[in-house]
mmCIF file of C-alpha atoms in Angstrom:
data_model
loop_
_atom_site.group_PDB
_atom_site.id
_atom_site.type_symbol
_atom_site.label_atom_id
_atom_site.label_comp_id
_atom_site.label_asym_id
_atom_site.label_seq_id
_atom_site.Cartn_x
_atom_site.Cartn_y
_atom_site.Cartn_z
ATOM 1 C CA UNK A 18 14.735 -60.496 70.670
ATOM 2 C CA UNK A 19 16.176 -57.199 71.890
ATOM 3 C CA UNK A 20 18.147 -54.649 70.874
ATOM 4 C CA UNK A 21 20.670 -55.767 73.168
ATOM 5 C CA UNK A 22 20.489 -58.919 72.062
ATOM 6 C CA UNK A 23 21.933 -57.996 68.494
ATOM 7 C CA UNK A 24 25.606 -56.308 69.845
ATOM 8 C CA UNK A 25 26.714 -59.083 70.924
ATOM 9 C CA UNK A 26 27.031 -63.233 73.352
ATOM 10 C CA UNK A 27 29.234 -64.045 75.886
ATOM 11 C CA UNK A 28 30.497 -65.949 73.112
ATOM 12 C CA UNK A 29 32.185 -62.600 71.284
ATOM 13 C CA UNK A 30 30.309 -59.630 68.641
ATOM 14 C CA UNK A 31 27.898 -60.898 65.794
ATOM 15 C CA UNK A 32 29.164 -61.023 62.692
ATOM 16 C CA UNK A 33 28.846 -58.021 60.630
ATOM 17 C CA UNK A 34 26.136 -58.417 58.316
ATOM 18 C CA UNK A 35 25.347 -56.510 54.826
ATOM 19 C CA UNK A 36 23.024 -53.635 54.867
ATOM 20 C CA UNK A 37 21.745 -53.435 51.934
ATOM 21 C CA UNK A 38 17.880 -53.640 52.385
ATOM 22 C CA UNK A 39 17.062 -57.214 51.909
ATOM 23 C CA UNK A 40 21.095 -58.762 52.197
ATOM 24 C CA UNK A 41 21.799 -60.668 55.662
ATOM 25 C CA UNK A 42 25.193 -62.194 54.013
ATOM 26 C CA UNK A 43 28.151 -61.911 56.450
ATOM 27 C CA UNK A 44 29.867 -58.628 55.245
ATOM 28 C CA UNK A 45 33.589 -57.964 54.174
ATOM 29 C CA UNK A 46 33.589 -54.293 53.341
ATOM 30 C CA UNK A 47 33.151 -50.872 56.177
ATOM 31 C CA UNK A 48 31.669 -48.003 53.591
ATOM 32 C CA UNK A 49 32.615 -44.980 55.708
ATOM 33 C CA UNK A 50 30.894 -41.563 54.331
ATOM 34 C CA UNK A 51 28.775 -38.817 55.710
ATOM 35 C CA UNK A 52 26.477 -36.678 55.396
ATOM 36 C CA UNK A 53 28.271 -32.698 55.567
ATOM 37 C CA UNK A 54 24.929 -30.853 55.097
ATOM 38 C CA UNK A 55 23.809 -33.053 58.828
ATOM 39 C CA UNK A 56 27.250 -33.987 60.206
ATOM 40 C CA UNK A 57 30.972 -32.707 61.014
ATOM 41 C CA UNK A 58 33.422 -33.397 58.740
ATOM 42 C CA UNK A 59 35.614 -35.529 61.676
ATOM 43 C CA UNK A 60 32.251 -38.220 62.103
ATOM 44 C CA UNK A 61 31.992 -41.051 60.280
ATOM 45 C CA UNK A 62 28.600 -43.210 59.390
ATOM 46 C CA UNK A 63 29.535 -46.734 58.117
ATOM 47 C CA UNK A 64 28.167 -48.742 55.926
ATOM 48 C CA UNK A 65 28.626 -53.538 56.299
ATOM 49 C CA UNK A 66 28.353 -54.784 52.950
ATOM 50 C CA UNK A 67 29.616 -57.743 51.375
ATOM 51 C CA UNK A 68 31.317 -58.854 48.746
ATOM 52 C CA UNK A 69 27.975 -58.735 45.847
ATOM 53 C CA UNK A 70 26.937 -55.320 47.626
ATOM 54 C CA UNK A 71 29.725 -53.397 47.528
ATOM 55 C CA UNK A 72 29.850 -51.415 44.803
ATOM 56 C CA UNK A 73 26.004 -51.201 44.539
ATOM 57 C CA UNK A 74 26.461 -49.198 48.295
ATOM 58 C CA UNK A 75 28.964 -46.910 46.766
ATOM 59 C CA UNK A 76 27.443 -45.665 44.326
ATOM 60 C CA UNK A 77 25.116 -45.142 46.362
ATOM 61 C CA UNK A 78 26.976 -42.958 48.597
ATOM 62 C CA UNK A 79 29.090 -41.695 45.300
ATOM 63 C CA UNK A 80 26.287 -39.862 43.384
ATOM 64 C CA UNK A 81 25.288 -38.480 46.616
ATOM 65 C CA UNK A 82 28.113 -36.956 47.487
ATOM 66 C CA UNK A 83 28.677 -38.986 51.625
ATOM 67 C CA UNK A 84 30.941 -40.799 50.203
ATOM 68 C CA UNK A 85 34.866 -41.587 52.200
ATOM 69 C CA UNK A 86 36.186 -44.776 51.339
ATOM 70 C CA UNK A 87 36.147 -48.841 51.580
ATOM 71 C CA UNK A 88 38.085 -50.181 54.530
ATOM 72 C CA UNK A 89 38.646 -54.361 54.257
ATOM 73 C CA UNK A 90 36.932 -55.563 57.828
ATOM 74 C CA UNK A 91 40.053 -56.804 58.727
ATOM 75 C CA UNK A 92 41.501 -54.191 57.975
ATOM 76 C CA UNK A 93 42.879 -53.576 54.281
ATOM 77 C CA UNK A 94 42.242 -50.414 52.531
ATOM 78 C CA UNK A 95 40.163 -51.368 50.004
ATOM 79 C CA UNK A 96 39.406 -47.605 47.850
#
């Protein structure tokens, strides 16, 4: 499998997968963040999270001062 294969198929995009190391669950949340030492304020990075790892990933980003917000992949606001 190449990098391009991971972007989607002819049938459509591949479902988002949780960003937590070792987790292969489908993601339901996008955690938006940036590192102010590296990124401009308007640049947002995104980690995807399943229900089980959402809080853990949010806490990880909050502890470092990187967390901005969480948005459900279907568009609902999370935090």
